[in-house]
mmCIF file of C-alpha atoms in Angstrom:
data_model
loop_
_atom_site.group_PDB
_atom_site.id
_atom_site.type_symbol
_atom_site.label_atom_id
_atom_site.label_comp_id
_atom_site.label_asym_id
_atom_site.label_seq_id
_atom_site.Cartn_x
_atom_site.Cartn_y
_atom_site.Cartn_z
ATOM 1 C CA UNK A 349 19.439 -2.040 0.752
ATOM 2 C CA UNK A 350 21.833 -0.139 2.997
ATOM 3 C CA UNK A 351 22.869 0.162 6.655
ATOM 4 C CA UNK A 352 22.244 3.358 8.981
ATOM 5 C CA UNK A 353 25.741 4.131 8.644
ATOM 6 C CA UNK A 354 25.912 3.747 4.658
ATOM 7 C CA UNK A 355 22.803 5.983 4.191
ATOM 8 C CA UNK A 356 24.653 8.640 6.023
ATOM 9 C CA UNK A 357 27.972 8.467 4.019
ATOM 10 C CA UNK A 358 25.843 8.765 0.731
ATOM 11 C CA UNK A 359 23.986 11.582 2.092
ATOM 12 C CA UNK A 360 27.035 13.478 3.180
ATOM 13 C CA UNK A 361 28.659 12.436 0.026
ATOM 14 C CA UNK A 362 25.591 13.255 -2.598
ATOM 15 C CA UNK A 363 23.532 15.868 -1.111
ATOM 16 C CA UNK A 364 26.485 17.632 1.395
ATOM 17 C CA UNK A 365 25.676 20.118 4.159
ATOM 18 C CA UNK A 366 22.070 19.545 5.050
ATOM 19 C CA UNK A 367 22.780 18.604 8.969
ATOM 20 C CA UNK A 368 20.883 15.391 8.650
ATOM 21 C CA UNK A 369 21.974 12.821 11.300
ATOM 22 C CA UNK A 370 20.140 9.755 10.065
ATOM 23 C CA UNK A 371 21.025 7.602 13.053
ATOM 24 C CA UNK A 372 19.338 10.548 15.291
ATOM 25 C CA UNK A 373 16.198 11.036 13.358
ATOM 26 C CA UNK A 374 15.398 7.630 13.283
ATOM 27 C CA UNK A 375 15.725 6.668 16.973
ATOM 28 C CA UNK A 376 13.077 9.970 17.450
ATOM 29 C CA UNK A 377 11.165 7.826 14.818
ATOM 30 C CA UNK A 378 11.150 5.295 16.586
ATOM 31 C CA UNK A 379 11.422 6.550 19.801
ATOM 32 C CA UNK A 380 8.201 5.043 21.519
ATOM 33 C CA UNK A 381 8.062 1.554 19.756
ATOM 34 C CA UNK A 382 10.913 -0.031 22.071
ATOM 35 C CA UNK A 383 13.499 -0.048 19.433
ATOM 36 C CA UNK A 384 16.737 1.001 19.088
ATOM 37 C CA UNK A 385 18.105 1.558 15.915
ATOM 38 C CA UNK A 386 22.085 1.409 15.552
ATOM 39 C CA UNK A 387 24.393 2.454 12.574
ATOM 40 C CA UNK A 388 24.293 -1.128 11.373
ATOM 41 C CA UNK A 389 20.289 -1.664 11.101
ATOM 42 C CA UNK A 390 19.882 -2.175 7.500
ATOM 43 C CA UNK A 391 17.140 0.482 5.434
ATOM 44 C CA UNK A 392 15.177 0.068 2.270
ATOM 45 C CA UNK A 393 15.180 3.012 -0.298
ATOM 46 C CA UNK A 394 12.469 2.064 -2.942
ATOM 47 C CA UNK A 395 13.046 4.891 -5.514
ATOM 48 C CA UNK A 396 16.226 6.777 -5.047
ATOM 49 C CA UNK A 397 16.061 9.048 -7.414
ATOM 50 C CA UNK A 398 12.442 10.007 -5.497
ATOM 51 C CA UNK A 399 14.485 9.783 -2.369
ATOM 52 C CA UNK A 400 17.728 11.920 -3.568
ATOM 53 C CA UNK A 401 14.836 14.679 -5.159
ATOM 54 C CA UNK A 402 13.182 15.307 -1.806
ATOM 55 C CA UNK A 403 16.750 15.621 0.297
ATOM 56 C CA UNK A 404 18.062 18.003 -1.881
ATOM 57 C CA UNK A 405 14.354 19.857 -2.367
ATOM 58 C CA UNK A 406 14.913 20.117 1.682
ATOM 59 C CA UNK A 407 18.730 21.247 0.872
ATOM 60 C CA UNK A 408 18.132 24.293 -1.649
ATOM 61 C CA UNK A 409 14.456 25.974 0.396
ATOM 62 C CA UNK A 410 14.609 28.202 3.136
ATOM 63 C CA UNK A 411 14.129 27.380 6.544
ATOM 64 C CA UNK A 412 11.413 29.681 6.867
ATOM 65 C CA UNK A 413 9.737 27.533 3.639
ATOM 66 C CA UNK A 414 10.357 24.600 5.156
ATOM 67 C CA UNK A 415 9.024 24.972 9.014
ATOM 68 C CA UNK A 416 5.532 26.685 7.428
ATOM 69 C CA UNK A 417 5.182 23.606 5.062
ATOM 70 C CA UNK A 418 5.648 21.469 8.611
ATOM 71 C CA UNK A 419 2.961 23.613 9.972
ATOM 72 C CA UNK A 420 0.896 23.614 6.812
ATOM 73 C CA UNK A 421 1.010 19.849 7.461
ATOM 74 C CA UNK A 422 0.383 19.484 10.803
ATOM 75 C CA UNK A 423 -2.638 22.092 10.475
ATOM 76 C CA UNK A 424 -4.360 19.846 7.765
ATOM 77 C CA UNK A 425 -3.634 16.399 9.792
ATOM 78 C CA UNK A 426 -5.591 17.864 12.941
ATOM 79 C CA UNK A 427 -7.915 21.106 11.926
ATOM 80 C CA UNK A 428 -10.879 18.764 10.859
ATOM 81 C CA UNK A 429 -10.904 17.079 14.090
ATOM 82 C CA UNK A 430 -10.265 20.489 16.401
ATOM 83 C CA UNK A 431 -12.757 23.544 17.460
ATOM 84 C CA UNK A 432 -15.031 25.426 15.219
ATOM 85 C CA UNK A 433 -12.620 28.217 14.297
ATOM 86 C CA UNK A 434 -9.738 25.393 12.741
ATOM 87 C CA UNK A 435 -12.317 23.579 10.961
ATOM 88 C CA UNK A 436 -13.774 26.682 9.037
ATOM 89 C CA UNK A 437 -10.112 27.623 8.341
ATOM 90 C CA UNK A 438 -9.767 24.228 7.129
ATOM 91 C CA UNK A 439 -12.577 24.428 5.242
ATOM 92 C CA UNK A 440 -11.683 27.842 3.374
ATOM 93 C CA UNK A 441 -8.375 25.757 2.905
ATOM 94 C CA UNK A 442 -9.961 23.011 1.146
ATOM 95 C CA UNK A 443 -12.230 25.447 -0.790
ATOM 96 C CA UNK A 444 -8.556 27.337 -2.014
ATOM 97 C CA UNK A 445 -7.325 23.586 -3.124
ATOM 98 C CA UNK A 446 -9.926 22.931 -5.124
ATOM 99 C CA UNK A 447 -10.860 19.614 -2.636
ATOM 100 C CA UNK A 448 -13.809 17.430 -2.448
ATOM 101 C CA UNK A 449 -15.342 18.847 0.537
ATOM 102 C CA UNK A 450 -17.653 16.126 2.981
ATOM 103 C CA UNK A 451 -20.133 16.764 4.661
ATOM 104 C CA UNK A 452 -19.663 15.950 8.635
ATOM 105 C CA UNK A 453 -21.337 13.435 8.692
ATOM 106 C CA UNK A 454 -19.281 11.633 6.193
ATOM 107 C CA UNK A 455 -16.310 13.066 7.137
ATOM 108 C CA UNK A 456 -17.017 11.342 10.966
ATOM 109 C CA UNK A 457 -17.918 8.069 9.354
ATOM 110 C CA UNK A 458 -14.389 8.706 7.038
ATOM 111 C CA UNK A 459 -12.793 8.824 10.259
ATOM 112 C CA UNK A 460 -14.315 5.784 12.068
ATOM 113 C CA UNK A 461 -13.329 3.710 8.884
ATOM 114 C CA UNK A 462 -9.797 5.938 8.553
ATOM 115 C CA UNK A 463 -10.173 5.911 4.809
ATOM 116 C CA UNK A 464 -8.448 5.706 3.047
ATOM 117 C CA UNK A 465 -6.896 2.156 3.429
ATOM 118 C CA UNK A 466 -5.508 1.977 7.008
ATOM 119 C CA UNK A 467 -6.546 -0.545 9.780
ATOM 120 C CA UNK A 468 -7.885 2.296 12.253
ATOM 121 C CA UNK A 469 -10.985 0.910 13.849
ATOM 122 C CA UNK A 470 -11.958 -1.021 10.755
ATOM 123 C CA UNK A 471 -11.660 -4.156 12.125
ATOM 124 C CA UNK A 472 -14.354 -3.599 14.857
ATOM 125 C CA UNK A 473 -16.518 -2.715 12.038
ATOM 126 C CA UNK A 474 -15.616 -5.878 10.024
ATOM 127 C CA UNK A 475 -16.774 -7.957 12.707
ATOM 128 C CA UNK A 476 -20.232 -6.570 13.161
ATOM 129 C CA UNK A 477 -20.459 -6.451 9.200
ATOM 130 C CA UNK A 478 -18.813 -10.142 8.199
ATOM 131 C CA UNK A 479 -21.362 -11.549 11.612
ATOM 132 C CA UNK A 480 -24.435 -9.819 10.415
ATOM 133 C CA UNK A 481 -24.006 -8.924 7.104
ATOM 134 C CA UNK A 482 -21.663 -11.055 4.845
ATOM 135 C CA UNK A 483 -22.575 -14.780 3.260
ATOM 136 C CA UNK A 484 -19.182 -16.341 3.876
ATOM 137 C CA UNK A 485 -20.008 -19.235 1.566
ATOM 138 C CA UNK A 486 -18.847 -16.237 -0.386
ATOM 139 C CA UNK A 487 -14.939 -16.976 0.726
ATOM 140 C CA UNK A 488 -15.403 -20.353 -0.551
ATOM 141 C CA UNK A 489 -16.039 -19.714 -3.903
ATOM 142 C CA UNK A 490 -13.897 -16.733 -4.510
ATOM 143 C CA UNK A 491 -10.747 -19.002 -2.905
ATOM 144 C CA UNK A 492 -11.808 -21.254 -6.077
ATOM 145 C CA UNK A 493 -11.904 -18.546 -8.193
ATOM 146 C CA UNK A 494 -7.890 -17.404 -7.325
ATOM 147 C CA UNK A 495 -7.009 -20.794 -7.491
ATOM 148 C CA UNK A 496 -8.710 -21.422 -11.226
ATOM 149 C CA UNK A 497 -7.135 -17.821 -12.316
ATOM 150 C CA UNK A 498 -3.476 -18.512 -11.047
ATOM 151 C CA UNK A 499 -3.286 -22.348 -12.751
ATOM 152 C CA UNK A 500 -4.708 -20.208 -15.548
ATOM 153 C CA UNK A 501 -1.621 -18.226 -15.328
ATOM 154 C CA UNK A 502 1.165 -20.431 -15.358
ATOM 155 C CA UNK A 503 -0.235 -21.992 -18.145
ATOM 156 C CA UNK A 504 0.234 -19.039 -19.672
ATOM 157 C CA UNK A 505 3.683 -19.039 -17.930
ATOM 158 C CA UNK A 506 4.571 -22.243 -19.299
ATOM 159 C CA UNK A 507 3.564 -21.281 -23.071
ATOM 160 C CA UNK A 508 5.707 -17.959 -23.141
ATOM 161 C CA UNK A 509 7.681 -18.153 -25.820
ATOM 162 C CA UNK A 510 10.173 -15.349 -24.843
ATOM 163 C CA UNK A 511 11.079 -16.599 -21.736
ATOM 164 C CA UNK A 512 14.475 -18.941 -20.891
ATOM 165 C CA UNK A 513 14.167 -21.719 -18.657
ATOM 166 C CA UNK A 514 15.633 -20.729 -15.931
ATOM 167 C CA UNK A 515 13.428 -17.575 -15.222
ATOM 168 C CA UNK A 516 10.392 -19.623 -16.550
ATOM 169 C CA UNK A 517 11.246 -21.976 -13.397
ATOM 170 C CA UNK A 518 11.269 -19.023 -10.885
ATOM 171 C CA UNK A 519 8.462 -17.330 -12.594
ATOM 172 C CA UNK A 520 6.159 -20.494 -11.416
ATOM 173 C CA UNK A 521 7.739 -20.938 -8.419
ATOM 174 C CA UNK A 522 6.757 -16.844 -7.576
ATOM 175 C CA UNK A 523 3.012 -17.988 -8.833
ATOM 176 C CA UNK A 524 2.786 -21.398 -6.593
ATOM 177 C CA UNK A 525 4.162 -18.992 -3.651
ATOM 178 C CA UNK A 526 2.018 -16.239 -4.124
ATOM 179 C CA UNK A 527 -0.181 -15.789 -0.524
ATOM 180 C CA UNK A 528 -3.957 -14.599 -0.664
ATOM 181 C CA UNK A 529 -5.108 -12.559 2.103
ATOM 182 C CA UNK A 530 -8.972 -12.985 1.518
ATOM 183 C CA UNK A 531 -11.874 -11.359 3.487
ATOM 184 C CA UNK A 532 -11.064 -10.464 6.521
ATOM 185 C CA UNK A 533 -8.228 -11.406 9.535
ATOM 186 C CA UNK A 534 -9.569 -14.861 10.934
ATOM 187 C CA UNK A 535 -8.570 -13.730 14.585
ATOM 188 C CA UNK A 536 -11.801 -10.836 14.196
ATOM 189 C CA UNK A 537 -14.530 -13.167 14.349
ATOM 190 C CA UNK A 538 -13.370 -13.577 18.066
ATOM 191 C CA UNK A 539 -14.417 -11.211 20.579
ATOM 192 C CA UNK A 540 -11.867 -11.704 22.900
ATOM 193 C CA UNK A 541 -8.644 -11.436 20.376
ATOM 194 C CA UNK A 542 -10.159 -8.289 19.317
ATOM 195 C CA UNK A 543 -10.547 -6.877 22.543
ATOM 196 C CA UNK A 544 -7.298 -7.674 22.517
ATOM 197 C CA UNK A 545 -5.919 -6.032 19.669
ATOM 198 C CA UNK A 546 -7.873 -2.430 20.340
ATOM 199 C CA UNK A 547 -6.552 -2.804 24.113
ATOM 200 C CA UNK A 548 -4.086 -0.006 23.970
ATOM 201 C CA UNK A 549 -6.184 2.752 22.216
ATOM 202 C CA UNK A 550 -8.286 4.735 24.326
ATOM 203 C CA UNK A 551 -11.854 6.093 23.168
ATOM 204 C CA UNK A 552 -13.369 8.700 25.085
ATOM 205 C CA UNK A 553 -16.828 9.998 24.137
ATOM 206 C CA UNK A 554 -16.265 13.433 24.870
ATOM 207 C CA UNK A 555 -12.731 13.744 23.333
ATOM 208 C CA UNK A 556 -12.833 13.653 19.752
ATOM 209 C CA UNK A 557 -9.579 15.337 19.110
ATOM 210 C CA UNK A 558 -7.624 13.130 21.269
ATOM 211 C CA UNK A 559 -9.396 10.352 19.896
ATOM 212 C CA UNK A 560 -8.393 10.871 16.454
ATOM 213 C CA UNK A 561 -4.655 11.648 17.773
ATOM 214 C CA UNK A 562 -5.016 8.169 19.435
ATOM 215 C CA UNK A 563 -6.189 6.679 16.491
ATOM 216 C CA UNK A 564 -3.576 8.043 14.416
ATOM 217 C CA UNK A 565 -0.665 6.807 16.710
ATOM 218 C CA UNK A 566 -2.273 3.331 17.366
ATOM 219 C CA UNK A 567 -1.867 2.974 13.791
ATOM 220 C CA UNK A 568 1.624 4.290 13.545
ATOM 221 C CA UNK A 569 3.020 2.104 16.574
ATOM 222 C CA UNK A 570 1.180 -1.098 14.974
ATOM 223 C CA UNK A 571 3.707 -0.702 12.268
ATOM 224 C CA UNK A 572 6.847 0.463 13.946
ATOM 225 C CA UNK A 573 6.457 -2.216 16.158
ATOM 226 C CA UNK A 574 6.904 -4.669 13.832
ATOM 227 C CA UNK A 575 10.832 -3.666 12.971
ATOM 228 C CA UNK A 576 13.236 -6.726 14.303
ATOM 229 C CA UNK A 577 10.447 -9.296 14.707
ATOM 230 C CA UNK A 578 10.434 -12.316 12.276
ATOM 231 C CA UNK A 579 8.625 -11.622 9.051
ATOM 232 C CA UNK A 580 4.473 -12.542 9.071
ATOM 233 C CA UNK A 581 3.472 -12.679 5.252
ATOM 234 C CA UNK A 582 -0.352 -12.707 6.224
ATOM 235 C CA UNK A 583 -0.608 -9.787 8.613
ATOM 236 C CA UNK A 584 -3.278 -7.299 7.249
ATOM 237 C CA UNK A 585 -2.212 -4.051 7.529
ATOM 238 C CA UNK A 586 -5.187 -2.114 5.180
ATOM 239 C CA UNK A 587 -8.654 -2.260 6.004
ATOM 240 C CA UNK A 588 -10.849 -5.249 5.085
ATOM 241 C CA UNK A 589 -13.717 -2.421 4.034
ATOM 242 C CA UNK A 590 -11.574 -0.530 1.582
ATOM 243 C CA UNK A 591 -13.219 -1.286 -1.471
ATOM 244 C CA UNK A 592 -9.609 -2.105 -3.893
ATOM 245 C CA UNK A 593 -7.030 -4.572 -4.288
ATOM 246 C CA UNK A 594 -3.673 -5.114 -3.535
ATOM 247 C CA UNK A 595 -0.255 -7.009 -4.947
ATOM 248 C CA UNK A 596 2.449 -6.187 -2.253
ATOM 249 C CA UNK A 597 5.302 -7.235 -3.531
ATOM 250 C CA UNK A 598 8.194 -7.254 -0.404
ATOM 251 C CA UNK A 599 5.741 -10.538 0.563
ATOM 252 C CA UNK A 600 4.569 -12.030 -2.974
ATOM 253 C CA UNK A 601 0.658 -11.499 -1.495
ATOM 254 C CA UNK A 602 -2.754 -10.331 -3.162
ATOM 255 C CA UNK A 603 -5.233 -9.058 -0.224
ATOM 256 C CA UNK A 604 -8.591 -9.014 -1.296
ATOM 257 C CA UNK A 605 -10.833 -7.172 1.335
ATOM 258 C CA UNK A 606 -14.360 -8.661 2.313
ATOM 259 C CA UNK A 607 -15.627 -5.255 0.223
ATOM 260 C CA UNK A 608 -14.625 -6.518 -2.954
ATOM 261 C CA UNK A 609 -16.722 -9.809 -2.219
ATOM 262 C CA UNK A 610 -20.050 -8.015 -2.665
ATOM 263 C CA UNK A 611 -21.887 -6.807 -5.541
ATOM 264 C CA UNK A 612 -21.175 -4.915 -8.709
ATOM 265 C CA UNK A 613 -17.538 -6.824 -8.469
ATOM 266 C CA UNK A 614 -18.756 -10.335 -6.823
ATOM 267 C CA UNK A 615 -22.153 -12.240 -6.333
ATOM 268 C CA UNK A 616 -21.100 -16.123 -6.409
ATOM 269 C CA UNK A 617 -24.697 -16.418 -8.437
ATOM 270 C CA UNK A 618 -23.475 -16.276 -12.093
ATOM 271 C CA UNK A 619 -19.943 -17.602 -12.355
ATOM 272 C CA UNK A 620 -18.529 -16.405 -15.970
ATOM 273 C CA UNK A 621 -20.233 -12.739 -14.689
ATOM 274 C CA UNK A 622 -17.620 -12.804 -11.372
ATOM 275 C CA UNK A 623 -15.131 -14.420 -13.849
ATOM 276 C CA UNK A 624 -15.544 -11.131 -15.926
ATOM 277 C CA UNK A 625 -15.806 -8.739 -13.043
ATOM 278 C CA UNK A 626 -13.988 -10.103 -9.849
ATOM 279 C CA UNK A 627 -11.854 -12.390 -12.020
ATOM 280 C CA UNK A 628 -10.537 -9.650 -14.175
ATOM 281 C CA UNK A 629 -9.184 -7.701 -10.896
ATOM 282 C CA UNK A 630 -7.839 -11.064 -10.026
ATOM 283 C CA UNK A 631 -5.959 -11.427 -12.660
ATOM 284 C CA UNK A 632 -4.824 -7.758 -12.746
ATOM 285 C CA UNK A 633 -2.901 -8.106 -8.969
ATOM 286 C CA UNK A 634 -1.436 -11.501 -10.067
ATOM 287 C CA UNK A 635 0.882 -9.888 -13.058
ATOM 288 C CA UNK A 636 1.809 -6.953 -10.295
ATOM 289 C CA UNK A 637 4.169 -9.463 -9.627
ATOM 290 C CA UNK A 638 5.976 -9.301 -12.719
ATOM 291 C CA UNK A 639 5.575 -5.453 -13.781
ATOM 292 C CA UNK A 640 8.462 -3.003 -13.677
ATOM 293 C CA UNK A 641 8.464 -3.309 -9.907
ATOM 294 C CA UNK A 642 7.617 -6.878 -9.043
ATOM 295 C CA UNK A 643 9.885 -7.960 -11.270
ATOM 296 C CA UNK A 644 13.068 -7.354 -8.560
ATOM 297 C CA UNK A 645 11.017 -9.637 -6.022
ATOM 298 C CA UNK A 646 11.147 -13.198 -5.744
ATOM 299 C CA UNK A 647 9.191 -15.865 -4.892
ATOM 300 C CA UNK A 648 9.468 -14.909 -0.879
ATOM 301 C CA UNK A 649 9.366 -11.209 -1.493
ATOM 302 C CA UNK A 650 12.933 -10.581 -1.283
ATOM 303 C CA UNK A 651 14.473 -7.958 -3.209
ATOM 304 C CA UNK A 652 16.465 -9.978 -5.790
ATOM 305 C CA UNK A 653 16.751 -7.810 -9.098
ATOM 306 C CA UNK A 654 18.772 -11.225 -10.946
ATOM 307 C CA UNK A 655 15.977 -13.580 -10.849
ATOM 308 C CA UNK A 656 14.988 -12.462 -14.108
ATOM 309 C CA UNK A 657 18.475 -13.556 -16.780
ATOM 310 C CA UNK A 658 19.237 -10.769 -18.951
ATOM 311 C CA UNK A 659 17.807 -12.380 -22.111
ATOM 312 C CA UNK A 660 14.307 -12.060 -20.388
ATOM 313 C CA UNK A 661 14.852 -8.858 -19.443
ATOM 314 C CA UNK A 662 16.308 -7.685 -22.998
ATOM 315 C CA UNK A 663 13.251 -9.902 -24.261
ATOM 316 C CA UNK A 664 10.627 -7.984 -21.469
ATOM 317 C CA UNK A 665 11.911 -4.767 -22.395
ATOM 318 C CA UNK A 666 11.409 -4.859 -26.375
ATOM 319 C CA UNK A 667 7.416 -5.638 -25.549
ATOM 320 C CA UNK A 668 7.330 -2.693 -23.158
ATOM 321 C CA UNK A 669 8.783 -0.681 -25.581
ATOM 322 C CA UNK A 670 6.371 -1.963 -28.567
ATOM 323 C CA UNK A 671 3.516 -1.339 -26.522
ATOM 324 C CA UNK A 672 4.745 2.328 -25.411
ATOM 325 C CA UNK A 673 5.657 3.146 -29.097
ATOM 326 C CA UNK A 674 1.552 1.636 -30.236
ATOM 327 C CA UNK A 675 -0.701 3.538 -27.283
ATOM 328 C CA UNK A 676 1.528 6.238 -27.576
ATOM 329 C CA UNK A 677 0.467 7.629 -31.022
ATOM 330 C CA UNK A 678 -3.066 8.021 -29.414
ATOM 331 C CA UNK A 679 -4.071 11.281 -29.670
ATOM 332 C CA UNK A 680 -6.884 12.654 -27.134
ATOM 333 C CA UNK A 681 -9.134 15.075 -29.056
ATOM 334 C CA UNK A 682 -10.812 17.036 -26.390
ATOM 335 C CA UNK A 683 -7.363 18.337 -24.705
ATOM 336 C CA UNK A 684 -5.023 17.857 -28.280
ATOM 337 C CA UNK A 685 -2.477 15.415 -25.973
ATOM 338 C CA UNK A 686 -1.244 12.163 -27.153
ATOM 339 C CA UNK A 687 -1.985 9.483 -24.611
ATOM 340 C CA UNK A 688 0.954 9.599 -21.543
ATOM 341 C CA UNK A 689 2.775 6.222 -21.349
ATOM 342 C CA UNK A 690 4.410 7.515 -17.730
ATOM 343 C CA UNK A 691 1.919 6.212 -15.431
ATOM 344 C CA UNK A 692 0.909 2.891 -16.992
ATOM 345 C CA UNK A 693 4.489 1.901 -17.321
#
């Protein structure tokens, strides 16, 4: 965690003459939201060794490099949505890349639902889907199921041999305050409060470029709106019909989108079958919270690396290594590579 004015000292200090004036940038960030960003406002850098990589990346190209990768971007955010000529570039483009290519039909129905992930216009979808379409009994027995899975888990909690007291304590104390978003946003299955949210993006049936530039901002001022307001744990801010998971760890919450509640993962027919399918995935986003990055968030999602005492830690660290060293020495046949323990870890 640093402040505006911090940020800049370290970049001056670690990167040197890139003529980067932090406090500048982000008020053009920001610039349409209503907020005003001063040399004290406090930022978050998640990785900085991802962060210090990319500033001085930007430091040692060209300009000339650097504004054609800005227009190399810019061309493959808006081609697919612009005249015939752009989208047959883009096209060739994709084709050079080595891309999945969509037909437009699916590519239109991509955009609707603004996969992957984001809000977009999902929501209006979710309603007609969770009013015509959806058993919500369903939400009932999956809330069971979460509940079942994390007593389940601080039983296992309790039981750990390797852990000290202390961190054992605000181990269950992360578990018991662990939030479920599950479904859907309750405020949907009103008309009127969704009316309400969509109010300020404009859809115009002849305008499909400016709609997806709407779309694309809508989404973008959503989230820069919420800088300076009080913290809301159960805001959704990924679709309800992505079908995935999340653990988010900055608020100690699992979201579980109505898309996971279906069939092959859920069918609230044969319980030890959604134990083993639904469960599983269950289980999976309740230890995100104690990986290698939960494991500097507490119990309210606040970035506190010294919850866990340095015998845990110590004691953590010997496993990880253990089970690095083990899956390791796996050796794929087809492509003569031992198994890579970078991305699992």
């Amino acid at each position: 965690m640093k402040t505006v004015e911090i940020l800049q000292q370290w970049t001056d200090t670690e990167i040197g003459n890139i003529n980067l004036n932090w406090l500048e940038y982000l008020n053009n960030v920001f610039s349409k939201s209503g907020i005003k960003v001063t040399k004290d406002t406090t930022v978050m850098i998640t990785d900085l060794s991802v962060f210090y990589g990319v500033l001085n990346l930007i430091k040692q190209t060209s300009p000339f490099l650097l504004k054609n990768f800005v227009m190399t971007r810019i061309f493959t955010y808006t081609a697919p949505d612009s005249n015939n000529a752009l989208r047959d570039a883009y096209d060739q483009y994709e084709d050079d890349m080595g891309y999945t290519k969509y037909s437009r039909y699916d590519y239109c129905t991509r955009k609707v639902l603004d996969y992957p992930g984001k809000i977009g216009l999902t929501l209006a979808l979710t309603y007609e889907y969770q009013k015509y379409h959806f058993n919500k009994n369903k939400l009932e027995g999956a809330i069971e199921m979460i509940g079942d899975l994390t007593e389940a888990f601080i039983g296992i909690l309790k039981e750990c041999d390797w852990l000290d007291e202390q961190t054992r304590t605000k181990a269950i104390d992360k578990v018991d305050n662990m939030i479920t978003l599950l479904g859907y946003p309750d405020f949907i299955e009103n008309p009127k409060l969704l009316d309400r949210y969509y109010e300020n993006i404009r859809i115009c049936t002849w305008d499909h470029f400016g709609n997806s530039q709407r779309l694309r901002a809508f989404g973008l001022a959503s989230n820069l709106a919420l800088l300076g307001k009080p913290r809301n744990r159960e805001i959704w801010q990924l679709s309800p019909l992505e079908a995935n998971a999340y653990y988010n760890a900055q608020n100690n919450r699992i979201l579980f989108p109505i898309s996971m509640l279906n069939p092959i993962f859920y069918t609230a027919k044969i319980s030890a079958l959604d134990y083993g399918r639904i469960g599983s995935i269950i289980g999976h986003e309740i230890t995100h919270g104690f990986d290698n990055q939960g494991m500097y968030y507490d119990a309210n999602g606040s970035f506190t690396p010294g919850w866990w005492s340095p015998q845990t830690r110590n004691e953590y660290n010997k496993r990880k290594d253990c089970f690095v060293d083990q899956y390791g020495k796996y050796l794929i046949p087809e492509i003569n590579e031992y198994v890579s323990m970078v991305l699992p870890m």
